[in-house]
Amino acid sequence: MLILLPPSEGKRPPAAGPPLDLSVLLGAELLSSRRRRVIEALTEVSAGPQAAQVLGLGPRSAAEAGLNLVLDRAPCAPAHDLFAGVLYDAARLTALAAEPATREALERSLVIFSGLWGVLRPTDPVPDHRLSMGVSLPGTGRLSSFWRRPVAGVLDDRARRSGLVVDCRSGAYSPAWRPPADAGVELVAVRVVSDRPDGTRAVVSHAAKHSRGLLTGRLIEVLGGGGLRQGASAEDVATVAQEVPGLRGVELDVPDRRGRRVLTLVV
């Protein structure tokens, strides 16, 4: 199983840690040169007067563009420690990384998408930064397109071997990679909705992050405990989802023409 997560806009910057080493990050042999290109473009933009506008930073966070000027010497922390926010807090990735069985499941099964790094393991050490996948930089264009082909080189074979991809990403990160249609991979996109009094449903944001985080954490726990093995299916993921607290229902759609299924969590 591969579980796909977005990064978090909120960060927990480390006070100390090793400097950036691109050679230890996921897919280094395929992605390091691209990561350097993004760092160079990001540094140029972040040093200019239009940094906040290009990076989509609001008035309160405009000064944070300066973080991108010291990427090569800023302290690094594992991604599961650096990223903070609703999804990551609910998933409890740092606690899971502290246990050998669930740490191995994290490294094997969880992939974090990033505008700056392309993809990361949750244990990969990276510095604090500000860059989303929807940004266009000089020389790279929109980052979701820039990363699509090289990330496929890292993830396509992993997806074929796993046979099941659980997609908990937000909209801006989904275009960066999807498993090949001919790979025989079952793709499950996780959606979170709430029931309205009139019987209709609304897509939610805060609760969606929380519920996806709870599902991610529970899947890693089950994987680490041997409860899900080779050949796990969408139905198995739906069964695990039923254990997530706070849900009013769990629904698994039939596959569409591309074989994609939607797992709906009702809050």
Coordinates of C-alpha atoms in Angstrom, one line a residue:
M1 CA 0.0 0.0 0.0
L2 CA 1.1 3.6 -0.7
I3 CA -0.6 6.4 1.2
L4 CA -0.2 9.8 -0.4
L5 CA -0.3 13.0 1.8
P6 CA 0.0 16.7 1.0
P7 CA 2.5 18.7 3.1
S8 CA 1.3 21.2 5.7
E9 CA 1.4 25.0 5.4
G10 CA 2.0 25.1 9.1
K11 CA 5.5 24.1 10.1
R12 CA 7.3 23.4 13.4
P13 CA 10.8 24.8 12.7
P14 CA 13.6 23.0 14.4
A15 CA 15.9 24.9 16.7
A16 CA 18.8 22.6 15.8
G17 CA 19.5 19.8 13.3
P18 CA 21.8 18.8 10.5
P19 CA 22.1 20.9 7.3
L20 CA 20.3 19.9 4.1
D21 CA 21.6 16.8 2.3
L22 CA 19.8 16.1 -0.9
S23 CA 21.5 12.8 -1.3
V24 CA 19.5 11.2 1.6
L25 CA 16.0 12.2 0.4
L26 CA 13.6 9.9 -1.3
G27 CA 14.5 9.3 -5.0
A28 CA 17.7 11.3 -4.7
E29 CA 19.2 9.7 -7.8
L30 CA 16.3 10.9 -9.9
L31 CA 15.2 14.1 -8.1
S32 CA 18.3 15.8 -6.8
S33 CA 19.0 17.9 -9.9
R34 CA 15.4 19.0 -10.1
R35 CA 15.4 19.9 -6.4
R36 CA 18.5 22.1 -7.0
R37 CA 16.7 23.8 -9.9
V38 CA 13.7 24.6 -7.7
I39 CA 15.9 25.8 -4.9
E40 CA 17.8 28.2 -7.3
A41 CA 14.5 29.5 -8.7
L42 CA 12.9 29.8 -5.3
T43 CA 15.9 31.7 -3.9
E44 CA 15.8 34.2 -6.7
V45 CA 12.1 34.8 -6.3
S46 CA 12.3 35.0 -2.5
A47 CA 15.0 37.7 -2.6
G48 CA 12.9 39.9 -4.9
P49 CA 10.1 42.4 -4.2
Q50 CA 7.4 40.2 -5.6
A51 CA 8.2 37.2 -3.4
A52 CA 4.9 37.3 -1.4
Q53 CA 2.8 37.7 -4.5
V54 CA 4.5 34.9 -6.4
L55 CA 4.5 32.5 -3.5
G56 CA 0.9 33.3 -2.5
L57 CA 1.8 34.5 1.0
G58 CA -0.6 36.8 2.8
P59 CA 0.4 40.0 4.7
R60 CA 1.0 38.1 7.9
S61 CA 3.3 35.5 6.3
A62 CA 5.0 37.7 3.7
A63 CA 8.2 37.9 5.7
E64 CA 8.5 34.1 5.8
A65 CA 9.8 34.2 2.2
G66 CA 13.1 34.9 3.9
L67 CA 13.2 31.3 5.1
N68 CA 13.8 30.2 1.5
L69 CA 17.1 32.2 1.4
V70 CA 18.9 30.0 3.9
L71 CA 17.8 26.5 2.8
D72 CA 21.4 25.3 2.5
R73 CA 22.3 26.2 6.1
A74 CA 19.1 26.0 8.1
P75 CA 18.6 23.1 10.5
C76 CA 16.6 20.2 9.2
A77 CA 14.1 18.0 10.9
P78 CA 12.2 14.8 9.8
A79 CA 9.2 15.8 7.7
H80 CA 6.9 14.2 10.2
D81 CA 8.3 16.6 12.8
L82 CA 8.5 19.7 10.6
F83 CA 5.0 19.6 9.2
A84 CA 2.4 20.7 11.7
G85 CA -1.3 21.2 11.3
V86 CA -4.7 19.5 11.5
L87 CA -3.9 16.4 9.3
Y88 CA -0.4 15.8 10.8
D89 CA -1.5 16.2 14.4
A90 CA -4.4 13.8 13.8
A91 CA -2.1 11.2 12.1
R92 CA 0.4 11.3 15.1
L93 CA 3.2 10.6 12.7
T94 CA 5.9 11.5 15.1
A95 CA 4.6 9.1 17.7
L96 CA 4.4 6.4 15.1
A97 CA 7.9 7.1 14.0
A98 CA 9.1 6.4 17.5
E99 CA 8.0 2.8 17.4
P100 CA 10.1 0.4 15.3
A101 CA 7.2 -1.5 13.6
T102 CA 5.2 1.6 12.7
R103 CA 8.3 3.5 11.7
E104 CA 9.1 0.8 9.1
A105 CA 5.5 1.1 7.9
L106 CA 5.8 4.9 7.6
E107 CA 9.0 4.6 5.6
R108 CA 7.6 1.9 3.3
S109 CA 4.1 3.1 2.8
L110 CA 3.8 6.8 3.3
V111 CA 4.7 9.5 0.7
I112 CA 4.5 13.2 1.2
F113 CA 4.2 15.5 -1.8
S114 CA 6.0 18.8 -1.8
G115 CA 6.3 21.8 -4.1
L116 CA 10.0 22.1 -3.2
W117 CA 11.1 18.5 -2.8
G118 CA 8.7 16.6 -5.2
V119 CA 8.1 13.7 -2.8
L120 CA 9.5 12.8 0.6
R121 CA 9.5 10.0 3.1
P122 CA 8.1 11.2 6.4
T123 CA 11.5 10.5 8.0
D124 CA 13.4 12.6 5.4
P125 CA 15.2 15.6 7.0
V126 CA 14.3 19.0 5.5
P127 CA 14.5 22.6 6.6
D128 CA 11.6 25.0 7.1
H129 CA 10.5 26.6 3.9
R130 CA 7.5 28.2 2.1
L131 CA 6.5 26.8 -1.3
S132 CA 3.3 25.2 -2.5
M133 CA 2.7 22.9 -5.4
G134 CA 0.4 25.4 -7.1
V135 CA 3.1 28.0 -7.5
S136 CA 4.8 28.8 -10.8
L137 CA 8.5 29.7 -10.6
P138 CA 10.8 31.2 -13.3
G139 CA 12.4 28.3 -15.2
T140 CA 10.2 25.6 -13.8
G141 CA 6.6 26.7 -14.5
R142 CA 3.8 25.3 -12.4
L143 CA 5.4 22.9 -10.0
S144 CA 2.7 20.2 -10.3
S145 CA 3.7 19.9 -14.0
F146 CA 7.4 20.3 -13.3
W147 CA 7.4 17.3 -10.9
R148 CA 5.1 15.0 -12.8
R149 CA 7.5 13.1 -14.9
P150 CA 10.4 12.7 -12.4
V151 CA 8.1 11.7 -9.6
A152 CA 6.6 9.1 -11.8
G153 CA 10.1 7.7 -12.1
V154 CA 10.2 7.3 -8.4
L155 CA 6.7 6.1 -7.7
D156 CA 5.4 4.1 -10.7
D157 CA 7.3 0.9 -9.8
R158 CA 6.5 1.3 -6.1
A159 CA 2.8 1.6 -7.0
R160 CA 2.9 -1.5 -9.2
R161 CA 4.5 -3.5 -6.4
S162 CA 2.1 -2.3 -3.8
G163 CA -1.0 -2.7 -6.0
L164 CA -3.0 -0.2 -3.9
V165 CA -2.7 3.6 -3.6
V166 CA -4.7 5.6 -1.0
D167 CA -4.8 9.2 -2.0
C168 CA -5.3 11.7 0.9
R169 CA -3.8 14.7 -1.0
S170 CA -5.6 18.0 -1.5
G171 CA -6.5 19.3 -4.9
A172 CA -3.2 21.2 -5.7
Y173 CA -1.1 18.1 -5.2
S174 CA -3.2 15.5 -7.0
P175 CA -2.0 16.5 -10.6
A176 CA 1.7 15.9 -9.6
W177 CA 1.3 12.1 -10.0
R178 CA -1.2 9.4 -10.4
P179 CA -0.4 5.7 -11.0
P180 CA -0.3 4.7 -14.7
A181 CA -3.6 3.5 -16.0
D182 CA -2.1 0.2 -17.2
A183 CA -0.2 -0.6 -14.0
G184 CA -3.0 -2.7 -12.5
V185 CA -3.0 -0.4 -9.4
E186 CA -6.2 0.2 -7.4
L187 CA -6.5 3.9 -6.6
V188 CA -8.6 5.0 -3.7
A189 CA -9.3 8.8 -3.3
V190 CA -10.4 9.8 0.1
R191 CA -13.2 12.3 0.3
V192 CA -14.8 13.8 3.4
V193 CA -18.3 15.3 3.5
S194 CA -20.9 16.4 6.0
D195 CA -24.6 15.8 5.9
R196 CA -26.8 18.9 5.8
P197 CA -30.2 19.0 7.5
D198 CA -31.9 19.2 4.0
G199 CA -30.3 15.8 3.0
T200 CA -27.6 17.2 0.8
R201 CA -23.9 17.0 1.4
A202 CA -21.2 19.5 1.7
V203 CA -17.4 19.1 1.2
V204 CA -15.6 20.2 4.3
S205 CA -12.1 21.5 4.8
H206 CA -11.0 21.5 8.4
A207 CA -12.8 18.2 9.2
A208 CA -11.5 16.7 6.0
K209 CA -7.9 17.2 7.1
H210 CA -8.7 15.8 10.6
S211 CA -10.4 12.7 9.2
R212 CA -7.8 12.0 6.6
G213 CA -5.1 12.3 9.3
L214 CA -7.0 9.9 11.6
L215 CA -7.3 7.4 8.7
T216 CA -3.6 7.7 7.8
G217 CA -2.5 7.1 11.4
R218 CA -4.8 4.1 11.8
L219 CA -3.6 2.6 8.5
I220 CA 0.0 2.9 9.5
E221 CA -0.8 1.3 12.9
V222 CA -2.5 -1.6 11.2
L223 CA 0.3 -2.0 8.6
G224 CA 2.9 -1.9 11.4
G225 CA 1.0 -4.5 13.3
G226 CA 0.6 -6.9 10.4
G227 CA -3.1 -6.4 10.1
L228 CA -2.8 -5.5 6.4
R229 CA -0.5 -7.5 4.1
Q230 CA 0.4 -7.9 0.5
G231 CA -2.7 -7.7 -1.7
A232 CA -4.7 -5.4 0.6
S233 CA -7.7 -3.9 -1.3
A234 CA -9.9 -0.9 -1.2
E235 CA -12.4 -2.9 0.8
D236 CA -9.7 -3.4 3.4
V237 CA -9.1 0.3 3.6
A238 CA -12.8 0.9 4.0
T239 CA -12.9 -1.6 6.9
V240 CA -10.1 0.3 8.6
A241 CA -11.9 3.6 8.0
Q242 CA -14.8 2.3 10.0
E243 CA -12.6 2.3 13.1
V244 CA -11.9 6.0 12.7
P245 CA -13.7 7.9 15.5
G246 CA -16.2 10.7 14.8
L247 CA -17.4 9.4 11.5
R248 CA -21.2 8.9 10.8
G249 CA -20.5 6.6 7.8
V250 CA -18.0 5.2 5.4
E251 CA -18.9 4.6 1.7
L252 CA -16.8 3.0 -1.0
D253 CA -17.9 3.7 -4.6
V254 CA -17.6 1.3 -7.5
P255 CA -14.6 1.8 -9.7
D256 CA -14.8 4.3 -12.5
R257 CA -13.6 3.7 -16.1
R258 CA -10.0 4.2 -14.9
G259 CA -10.4 1.9 -12.0
R260 CA -10.3 4.8 -9.5
R261 CA -12.6 4.4 -6.4
V262 CA -13.7 7.1 -4.0
L263 CA -13.8 6.4 -0.3
T264 CA -16.2 8.8 1.3
L265 CA -15.9 9.6 5.0
V266 CA -19.1 11.2 6.4
V267 CA -18.7 13.5 9.4

